[in-house]
Coordinates of C-alpha atoms in Angstrom, one line a residue:
M1 CA -33.1 19.0 -10.7
K2 CA -32.4 17.6 -14.2
T3 CA -29.2 18.9 -15.7
G4 CA -28.4 16.9 -18.9
P5 CA -25.1 15.4 -19.8
V6 CA -21.8 16.7 -18.4
L7 CA -18.4 16.2 -20.1
G8 CA -15.6 15.3 -17.7
I9 CA -11.9 15.5 -18.5
E10 CA -9.4 13.7 -16.3
G11 CA -5.6 14.1 -16.5
T12 CA -4.0 14.4 -13.1
A13 CA -1.2 11.9 -13.9
W14 CA -0.8 9.0 -16.3
N15 CA -4.2 8.8 -17.9
L16 CA -5.9 11.3 -20.2
S17 CA -9.5 10.3 -20.1
A18 CA -12.9 12.0 -21.0
A19 CA -16.4 10.9 -20.5
L20 CA -20.0 12.0 -21.0
F21 CA -22.3 11.3 -18.1
D22 CA -26.1 12.0 -17.8
E23 CA -28.3 9.7 -15.7
D24 CA -25.7 7.0 -16.4
L25 CA -22.4 6.8 -18.3
I26 CA -22.9 7.6 -22.0
K27 CA -19.3 7.2 -23.3
L28 CA -15.8 6.9 -21.8
V29 CA -12.6 7.1 -23.8
S30 CA -9.1 6.9 -22.3
N31 CA -5.6 7.3 -23.8
P32 CA -3.0 6.6 -21.1
Y33 CA 0.6 7.7 -21.1
K34 CA 3.0 4.7 -21.1
P35 CA 6.6 5.5 -20.1
I36 CA 9.3 3.6 -22.0
Q37 CA 10.9 2.8 -18.7
G38 CA 10.7 3.8 -15.1
G39 CA 7.8 5.7 -13.6
I40 CA 5.8 8.7 -14.8
H41 CA 7.8 11.6 -16.1
P42 CA 5.5 14.7 -15.6
R43 CA 6.7 16.7 -18.6
E44 CA 6.5 13.7 -20.9
A45 CA 3.0 12.8 -19.6
A46 CA 1.9 16.4 -20.2
Q47 CA 3.2 16.3 -23.8
H48 CA 1.3 13.1 -24.3
H49 CA -1.9 14.6 -22.9
A50 CA -1.5 17.7 -25.1
A51 CA -1.2 15.5 -28.2
V52 CA -4.3 13.4 -27.6
V53 CA -6.7 15.5 -25.6
T54 CA -8.5 16.9 -28.7
S55 CA -9.0 13.5 -30.3
V56 CA -10.2 11.9 -27.0
I57 CA -12.8 14.6 -26.5
E58 CA -14.0 14.5 -30.1
E59 CA -14.4 10.7 -29.8
V60 CA -16.5 11.1 -26.7
L61 CA -18.8 13.8 -28.2
E62 CA -19.2 12.1 -31.6
N63 CA -22.9 11.3 -32.3
N64 CA -23.8 12.1 -28.6
P65 CA -25.8 14.9 -27.0
R66 CA -24.2 18.3 -26.5
P67 CA -22.9 18.7 -22.9
V68 CA -24.5 21.2 -20.7
A69 CA -21.3 21.7 -18.6
I70 CA -17.6 20.9 -18.7
A71 CA -16.0 19.4 -15.6
F72 CA -12.2 18.9 -15.3
S73 CA -9.8 17.5 -12.7
Q74 CA -8.6 20.6 -10.9
G75 CA -6.2 18.7 -8.6
P76 CA -4.4 17.2 -6.8
G77 CA -2.0 15.9 -9.4
L78 CA 1.1 16.6 -11.5
G79 CA 1.1 20.3 -12.4
P80 CA 2.1 20.0 -16.1
C81 CA -0.6 17.4 -16.7
L82 CA -3.3 19.4 -14.8
R83 CA -2.5 22.5 -16.9
I84 CA -3.2 20.7 -20.2
V85 CA -6.6 19.5 -18.9
G86 CA -7.5 22.9 -17.4
T87 CA -6.7 24.7 -20.6
A88 CA -8.7 22.3 -22.7
A89 CA -11.7 22.5 -20.3
R90 CA -11.7 26.3 -20.3
A91 CA -11.5 26.5 -24.1
L92 CA -14.3 24.1 -24.6
A93 CA -16.5 25.7 -22.0
L94 CA -16.0 29.1 -23.6
S95 CA -16.6 27.8 -27.1
L96 CA -19.8 26.0 -26.1
N97 CA -20.9 28.8 -23.7
V98 CA -21.6 26.3 -20.9
P99 CA -20.6 26.3 -17.2
L100 CA -17.2 25.1 -16.0
I101 CA -16.8 22.9 -13.0
G102 CA -13.5 22.2 -11.2
V103 CA -13.5 18.8 -9.6
N104 CA -11.3 17.5 -6.8
H105 CA -9.8 14.2 -8.1
C106 CA -10.0 12.4 -4.7
V107 CA -13.6 13.5 -4.2
A108 CA -14.4 12.2 -7.7
H109 CA -13.1 8.7 -6.7
V110 CA -15.4 8.8 -3.7
E111 CA -18.4 9.9 -5.6
I112 CA -18.1 7.4 -8.4
G113 CA -17.7 4.8 -5.8
R114 CA -20.9 5.9 -4.1
F115 CA -22.7 5.9 -7.5
A116 CA -21.5 2.4 -8.4
S117 CA -22.2 0.8 -5.0
G118 CA -25.4 2.6 -4.1
F119 CA -24.0 3.2 -0.6
D120 CA -25.2 6.3 1.1
D121 CA -22.6 7.1 3.8
P122 CA -19.6 4.9 3.5
I123 CA -16.0 5.0 4.7
V124 CA -13.8 5.0 1.6
L125 CA -10.3 3.5 1.3
Y126 CA -8.7 5.4 -1.6
A127 CA -5.6 3.4 -2.7
S128 CA -3.8 4.6 -5.8
G129 CA -0.3 5.5 -7.0
A130 CA 0.0 8.8 -5.2
N131 CA -2.7 8.5 -2.6
T132 CA -3.5 6.3 0.3
Q133 CA -6.3 7.8 2.3
V134 CA -9.3 6.8 4.5
L135 CA -12.1 9.2 4.0
G136 CA -15.6 9.7 5.3
Y137 CA -18.3 12.4 5.2
L138 CA -18.8 14.6 8.2
Q139 CA -20.2 18.1 8.7
G140 CA -20.2 19.2 5.0
R141 CA -16.8 17.8 4.0
Y142 CA -15.0 14.6 3.2
R143 CA -12.7 14.2 6.3
I144 CA -9.4 12.4 6.0
F145 CA -9.4 10.0 8.9
G146 CA -6.0 8.5 8.1
E147 CA -3.5 8.6 5.3
T148 CA 0.1 7.7 4.2
L149 CA 2.8 9.8 5.9
D150 CA 5.2 9.4 3.0
I151 CA 4.3 7.8 -0.4
G152 CA 1.1 6.3 -1.8
I153 CA 0.6 2.5 -1.8
G154 CA 0.8 2.3 -5.6
N155 CA 4.0 4.3 -5.8
A156 CA 5.4 2.1 -3.1
I157 CA 4.7 -1.0 -5.1
D158 CA 6.1 0.6 -8.2
K159 CA 9.4 1.6 -6.5
F160 CA 9.8 -1.9 -5.2
A161 CA 9.0 -3.4 -8.6
R162 CA 11.5 -1.1 -10.5
S163 CA 14.2 -2.2 -8.1
K164 CA 13.6 -5.8 -9.2
G165 CA 13.4 -5.0 -12.9
L166 CA 9.7 -5.5 -13.2
P167 CA 7.6 -3.5 -15.8
H168 CA 5.5 -0.4 -15.0
P169 CA 3.0 -0.3 -13.5
G170 CA 4.4 -2.8 -11.0
G171 CA 1.1 -3.8 -9.2
P172 CA -0.2 -6.4 -11.6
E173 CA 3.2 -8.2 -11.9
V174 CA 3.8 -8.1 -8.1
E175 CA 0.3 -9.6 -7.6
R176 CA 1.1 -12.3 -10.1
I177 CA 4.5 -13.3 -8.6
A178 CA 3.1 -13.1 -5.0
Q179 CA 0.8 -16.1 -5.8
N180 CA 3.8 -18.5 -5.4
G181 CA 5.3 -16.9 -2.3
T182 CA 5.4 -17.6 1.4
Y183 CA 5.5 -15.1 4.3
I184 CA 8.7 -13.4 5.6
P185 CA 8.7 -10.6 8.2
L186 CA 8.8 -7.1 6.8
P187 CA 8.4 -3.7 8.6
Y188 CA 4.8 -2.9 9.6
T189 CA 4.3 0.8 10.2
V190 CA 1.0 2.1 11.5
K191 CA 0.8 5.3 13.6
G192 CA -2.6 5.9 15.0
M193 CA -4.9 6.4 12.0
D194 CA -1.9 6.9 9.6
L195 CA 0.6 4.6 8.0
A196 CA 4.0 4.7 6.2
F197 CA 5.5 2.6 3.4
S198 CA 9.1 3.8 3.0
G199 CA 10.5 1.4 5.5
L200 CA 8.7 -1.5 3.9
V201 CA 9.9 -0.6 0.5
S202 CA 13.5 -0.3 1.6
A203 CA 13.4 -3.7 3.4
A204 CA 11.8 -5.4 0.5
K205 CA 14.4 -4.0 -2.0
D206 CA 17.2 -5.2 0.2
S207 CA 15.8 -8.6 1.2
P208 CA 17.9 -11.6 0.2
E209 CA 14.8 -13.9 0.1
S210 CA 13.3 -15.1 -3.2
L211 CA 11.3 -12.6 -5.3
E212 CA 8.1 -14.7 -4.8
D213 CA 8.4 -14.6 -1.0
V214 CA 9.2 -10.8 -1.0
C215 CA 6.3 -10.0 -3.3
Y216 CA 3.9 -12.1 -1.3
S217 CA 5.1 -10.6 2.0
F218 CA 5.1 -7.0 0.6
Q219 CA 1.4 -7.4 -0.3
E220 CA 0.5 -9.1 3.0
T221 CA 2.2 -6.3 5.0
A222 CA 1.1 -3.3 3.0
F223 CA -2.5 -4.4 2.6
A224 CA -2.9 -5.4 6.2
M225 CA -1.7 -1.9 7.2
C226 CA -4.3 -0.4 4.9
T227 CA -7.0 -2.7 6.2
E228 CA -6.1 -1.9 9.9
V229 CA -6.5 1.9 9.5
T230 CA -9.7 1.4 7.5
E231 CA -11.2 -0.7 10.3
R232 CA -10.2 1.9 12.8
A233 CA -12.1 4.5 10.9
L234 CA -15.2 2.3 10.7
S235 CA -14.9 1.8 14.5
Q236 CA -14.4 5.4 15.3
T237 CA -17.2 6.8 13.1
G238 CA -19.8 4.0 13.6
K239 CA -20.4 3.7 9.9
D240 CA -21.2 0.3 8.4
E241 CA -20.4 0.7 4.7
L242 CA -17.0 0.5 3.0
I243 CA -15.9 1.3 -0.5
L244 CA -12.5 0.6 -2.1
V245 CA -11.5 3.0 -4.9
G246 CA -8.4 3.9 -6.8
G247 CA -6.2 1.9 -9.2
V248 CA -4.7 -0.3 -6.5
G249 CA -8.2 -1.4 -5.6
M250 CA -8.0 -3.8 -8.5
N251 CA -5.7 -6.0 -6.4
K252 CA -7.7 -9.2 -5.5
R253 CA -5.8 -9.7 -2.2
L254 CA -6.5 -6.2 -1.0
Q255 CA -10.2 -6.7 -1.9
E256 CA -10.1 -10.1 0.0
M257 CA -8.6 -8.5 3.1
L258 CA -11.2 -5.7 3.3
R259 CA -14.1 -8.2 2.6
L260 CA -12.9 -10.4 5.5
M261 CA -12.6 -7.4 7.8
C262 CA -16.1 -6.1 6.9
G263 CA -17.5 -9.6 7.4
E264 CA -16.1 -9.7 10.9
R265 CA -17.6 -6.3 11.7
G266 CA -21.0 -6.8 10.0
A267 CA -20.3 -4.0 7.5
A268 CA -21.2 -3.9 3.8
F269 CA -18.3 -3.8 1.3
S270 CA -18.2 -2.8 -2.4
V271 CA -15.6 -2.3 -5.1
P272 CA -16.6 -0.5 -8.3
I273 CA -16.2 -2.1 -11.7
P274 CA -12.6 -1.8 -13.1
Q275 CA -13.4 1.1 -15.4
Y276 CA -14.3 3.2 -12.4
L277 CA -11.4 2.2 -10.2
G278 CA -8.4 3.8 -11.8
D279 CA -8.2 7.5 -12.9
N280 CA -11.0 8.0 -15.4
G281 CA -13.1 10.7 -17.0
A282 CA -16.4 9.1 -15.9
M283 CA -15.7 10.0 -12.3
I284 CA -15.0 13.6 -13.2
A285 CA -18.1 13.9 -15.3
Y286 CA -20.4 12.2 -12.7
T287 CA -19.0 14.3 -9.9
G288 CA -19.3 17.5 -12.0
R289 CA -22.9 16.6 -12.7
V290 CA -23.8 16.2 -9.0
M291 CA -21.9 19.4 -8.2
M292 CA -23.7 21.3 -10.9
E293 CA -27.1 20.2 -9.5
S294 CA -26.1 21.9 -6.2
G295 CA -24.9 25.0 -7.9
C296 CA -21.1 24.4 -7.8
T297 CA -19.9 26.0 -11.0
I298 CA -17.0 28.4 -11.3
P299 CA -16.1 31.4 -13.4
V300 CA -13.3 30.8 -15.9
E301 CA -11.0 33.2 -14.1
Q302 CA -11.3 31.1 -10.9
S303 CA -10.4 27.8 -12.6
R304 CA -6.7 27.7 -11.8
I305 CA -5.3 24.2 -11.2
N306 CA -4.3 23.2 -7.6
P307 CA -1.7 20.4 -7.5
S308 CA -2.1 20.2 -3.7
F309 CA -5.9 20.2 -3.7
R310 CA -7.0 18.1 -0.7
A311 CA -10.4 16.4 -0.4
D312 CA -11.1 18.0 2.9
Q313 CA -10.9 21.5 1.3
V314 CA -14.0 20.9 -0.7
N315 CA -17.4 22.1 0.5
V316 CA -19.6 19.2 -0.2
T317 CA -22.9 21.0 -0.9
W318 CA -24.6 18.1 -2.7
R319 CA -24.9 15.9 0.4
T320 CA -26.9 16.2 3.5
E321 CA -25.9 15.1 7.0
P322 CA -26.6 11.4 7.5
D323 CA -28.8 10.1 10.4
N324 CA -26.7 9.5 13.5
K325 CA -26.1 5.8 13.9
S326 CA -26.1 4.2 17.3
T327 CA -22.7 2.9 18.2
H328 CA -23.6 1.6 21.6
A329 CA -22.2 -1.9 22.3
E330 CA -23.8 -4.6 24.4
E331 CA -23.9 -3.6 28.1
N332 CA -21.0 -5.8 29.2
T333 CA -18.9 -5.7 25.9
A334 CA -17.3 -3.0 23.8
R335 CA -15.6 -3.5 20.5
G336 CA -12.9 -1.4 19.0
A337 CA -10.8 -1.8 15.9
E338 CA -8.4 -4.3 17.2
A339 CA -9.8 -5.6 20.5
I340 CA -12.9 -6.6 22.4
V341 CA -13.2 -5.3 25.9
R342 CA -15.3 -7.3 28.4
F343 CA -16.5 -5.6 31.6
S344 CA -17.1 -7.6 34.8
N345 CA -16.9 -6.8 38.5
G346 CA -15.2 -3.5 38.1
S347 CA -12.6 -4.9 35.7
A348 CA -12.1 -4.5 31.9
A349 CA -10.4 -7.3 30.0
K350 CA -9.0 -5.9 26.7
I351 CA -8.6 -8.9 24.4
R352 CA -6.7 -8.4 21.2
T353 CA -8.5 -10.6 18.6
S354 CA -7.0 -12.4 15.7
K355 CA -7.7 -10.8 12.3
Q356 CA -8.6 -13.2 9.5
Y357 CA -7.3 -10.7 6.9
R358 CA -3.7 -10.8 8.3
H359 CA -1.2 -13.5 7.8
S360 CA -1.2 -15.7 10.9
E361 CA 2.5 -15.1 11.7
L362 CA 2.1 -11.4 11.3
D363 CA -1.1 -11.4 13.3
R364 CA 0.5 -13.3 16.3
R365 CA 3.5 -11.0 16.2
L366 CA 1.4 -7.8 16.3
I367 CA -0.9 -9.1 19.0
T368 CA 2.0 -10.1 21.4
E369 CA 4.1 -7.0 20.7
R370 CA 1.2 -4.5 21.1
T371 CA -0.2 -6.2 24.3
R372 CA 3.2 -6.1 26.0
A373 CA 4.0 -2.6 24.9
E374 CA 0.6 -1.3 25.9
A375 CA 0.8 -2.7 29.4
R376 CA 4.3 -1.3 30.0
L377 CA 3.4 2.2 28.7
I378 CA 0.1 2.3 30.8
V379 CA 2.2 1.7 33.9
E380 CA 4.8 4.3 32.9
A381 CA 2.2 6.9 32.1
R382 CA 0.5 6.4 35.4
K383 CA 3.9 6.9 37.1
A384 CA 4.2 10.2 35.3
G385 CA 0.9 11.4 36.8
V386 CA -1.5 10.6 34.0
R387 CA -4.8 9.0 35.0
T388 CA -4.9 5.6 33.4
P389 CA -6.6 2.3 34.4
I390 CA -4.7 0.2 37.0
I391 CA -3.5 -3.1 35.4
R392 CA -4.4 -6.3 37.3
D393 CA -3.1 -9.0 35.0
I394 CA -1.6 -9.6 31.6
S395 CA -1.2 -12.4 29.1
H396 CA 0.1 -12.6 25.5
D397 CA -3.2 -11.1 24.1
T398 CA -5.1 -9.8 27.1
I399 CA -4.7 -7.0 29.6
I400 CA -7.1 -7.0 32.6
M401 CA -7.4 -3.6 34.1
E402 CA -9.6 -1.3 36.1
H403 CA -12.8 -0.4 34.4
I404 CA -13.1 3.4 34.0
T405 CA -16.8 4.3 33.8
G406 CA -18.0 7.6 32.4
R407 CA -18.5 9.3 29.1
K408 CA -16.1 9.7 26.1
L409 CA -14.7 13.1 25.8
K410 CA -16.2 13.4 22.3
E411 CA -19.6 13.4 24.0
K412 CA -18.7 16.2 26.5
L413 CA -16.5 18.6 24.5
N414 CA -15.9 21.9 26.4
P415 CA -13.0 24.2 27.1
L416 CA -12.5 23.2 30.7
L417 CA -12.1 19.5 29.9
L418 CA -9.8 20.2 26.9
E419 CA -7.6 22.3 29.2
E420 CA -7.4 19.3 31.5
A421 CA -6.7 17.1 28.5
G422 CA -3.8 19.4 27.6
R423 CA -2.3 19.1 31.1
M424 CA -2.6 15.3 30.8
V425 CA -0.9 15.1 27.4
G426 CA 1.8 17.5 28.7
K427 CA 2.6 15.0 31.5
L428 CA 2.6 12.2 29.0
H429 CA 5.0 13.9 26.6
S430 CA 7.2 15.1 29.5
A431 CA 7.7 11.4 30.3
Q432 CA 8.7 10.9 26.6
I433 CA 5.5 8.8 25.9
V434 CA 3.6 9.3 22.7
H435 CA 0.1 8.0 22.8
G436 CA -0.2 7.3 19.1
D437 CA -4.0 7.6 18.9
L438 CA -5.1 10.8 20.6
T439 CA -8.7 10.9 19.6
T440 CA -11.6 12.1 21.7
C441 CA -12.8 8.5 22.0
N442 CA -9.7 7.7 24.1
F443 CA -10.3 10.2 26.9
M444 CA -12.9 9.2 29.5
V445 CA -14.6 11.8 31.6
K446 CA -15.9 11.0 35.1
D447 CA -16.7 13.5 37.9
R448 CA -15.0 16.3 35.8
K449 CA -11.8 14.4 35.7
I450 CA -10.2 12.7 32.7
W451 CA -8.6 9.3 32.2
L452 CA -6.6 8.4 29.2
I453 CA -7.2 4.9 27.8
D454 CA -6.2 2.7 24.9
F455 CA -2.4 2.8 24.7
G456 CA -2.4 0.1 22.0
L457 CA -0.3 2.3 19.6
A458 CA 1.7 4.1 22.2
T459 CA 5.5 4.4 21.9
T460 CA 8.4 6.0 23.8
S461 CA 9.9 9.0 21.9
A462 CA 11.5 12.4 22.7
E463 CA 11.3 13.6 19.1
L464 CA 9.5 16.8 18.4
E465 CA 8.0 15.2 15.3
H466 CA 6.3 12.3 17.1
R467 CA 4.9 14.5 19.8
G468 CA 3.8 17.0 17.2
V469 CA 1.9 14.3 15.3
D470 CA 0.3 13.2 18.6
V471 CA -1.1 16.7 19.1
H472 CA -2.0 17.2 15.5
V473 CA -4.1 14.0 15.4
L474 CA -6.2 15.4 18.3
F475 CA -6.5 18.8 16.7
Q476 CA -7.7 17.3 13.4
V477 CA -10.3 15.2 15.3
L478 CA -11.6 18.3 17.0
E479 CA -11.8 20.1 13.6
S480 CA -13.6 17.2 12.1
T481 CA -16.2 16.9 14.9
S482 CA -16.8 20.2 16.5
P483 CA -17.9 23.7 15.2
E484 CA -16.1 25.1 18.3
S485 CA -12.7 23.5 17.4
D486 CA -10.7 26.7 17.6
V487 CA -11.9 27.4 21.2
L488 CA -11.2 23.8 22.2
K489 CA -7.8 23.8 20.7
E490 CA -6.8 27.0 22.5
A491 CA -8.0 25.5 25.8
F492 CA -5.9 22.4 25.1
I493 CA -2.9 24.6 24.4
R494 CA -3.3 26.5 27.7
G495 CA -3.2 23.2 29.6
Y496 CA -0.4 21.8 27.6
R497 CA 1.9 24.8 28.0
E498 CA 1.3 24.8 31.7
I499 CA 2.9 21.3 32.0
M500 CA 5.2 20.7 29.0
P501 CA 8.5 22.7 29.0
Q502 CA 8.9 22.2 25.2
A503 CA 5.3 23.1 24.4
N504 CA 6.1 26.0 22.1
D505 CA 8.6 23.9 20.0
I506 CA 6.1 21.0 19.8
L507 CA 3.2 23.3 18.8
E508 CA 5.3 24.9 16.2
R509 CA 6.2 21.5 14.8
E510 CA 2.4 20.6 14.9
H511 CA 1.8 23.7 12.7
E512 CA 4.5 22.6 10.3
I513 CA 2.9 19.2 10.1
E514 CA -0.5 20.8 9.3
L515 CA 1.1 22.8 6.4
R516 CA 2.6 19.7 4.9
G517 CA -1.0 18.5 4.2
R518 CA 0.0 14.8 4.9
Y519 CA -2.0 14.0 8.0
L520 CA -5.5 13.2 9.1

């Protein structure tokens, strides 16, 4: 279906931008807000947007075809800024008597990345000021496979940069200074498919080491965290394409890490041209156009902004389900995100492999720490009555254990097995062990019994928060992969309550975590 040019207006935060997009970009004009000092001040940014929005739109439309629809960034973003853009879009749509299209800002980053790369079904790392998310398309929505638990990577860099008196935005200056630094250890926080930057920012602010060394190590640590969770999403979904989008995507070191990771996995990697990476009107116009082609327009009265609009709330009507890709490994070898497992004579040797993208010192530390911790927690879980592989030997990077044959739970989802999984996790949590990666790929099913495997991110904790996150990760995987997720979750809860004395408190915390909108 041919639609004609769509005008898109972006203004979620710092950049007021508009573009006209037909089969390709016709014109893009941006007028960013530049704070005198510090970070973005929402009211000042909104005042800037109000002052320039008319002139930016007029410049885009001058001597160009009349738009057949108006698209605007409906959220997520800063409320005062979104209201300026929403008001301008409604007024223009009414005056031109054309349809109005509300676009999710995060989805627009994904779609312009797909357009620029030509990739059909990629995993997407969205790294910007306020957002750090790993997304992929599944069953009619863009699912968030992992994200930051606190602040976005760009805001983390800016906070650190401001503490050192560096100009805003801090990313380019930190990248420049890092070129002359050497590695020092800083906190590395990955929790399953998610990550957190607050501890890293605090440690970097307080470090007595040289600015060059801290900038270098900040980048090495933060970007390795982003790359690790992205690789885990590629491994879990079986997809073989990766796109980097968002303003932080301009960082050459982050691009290099992702390129190395994809090279090791045999996956294709792409980064859009700079004008499509940061917040821009082109991505709103293009996404509005593909949405209009599938009938996604809205009445003016339904065009309210949504500062908390998540990508996984959008019905993606313009895409079809991709062909299922085979994820079967060689008969005697399986590959995950961080390890290779070799099977022989009833044993499985889990070998943590070195990652080219990580600094060698950081890489060695993570491999040794995770191997030792995993072995210890497998033993402790087994003592608590959880079916786990029996460990036969261990070295600094390898655990040799019993080979559990069978099928992954994701291939045999049914209420009886989820109820048994609930009892198993109840035993685990009663022993104050948090698995850290409770996906349906890490439960093995054999003879109607379940084993729990891959304790690579497990920890000991009695906190409601940590156990609530554990359960929430499993629930979100079920929602992302099964149309019967409600029935399966209820079955899990029955089994979990049967074993875990604090089940109600933990499940209440899981619901609170869901309402925060910060997890998978």
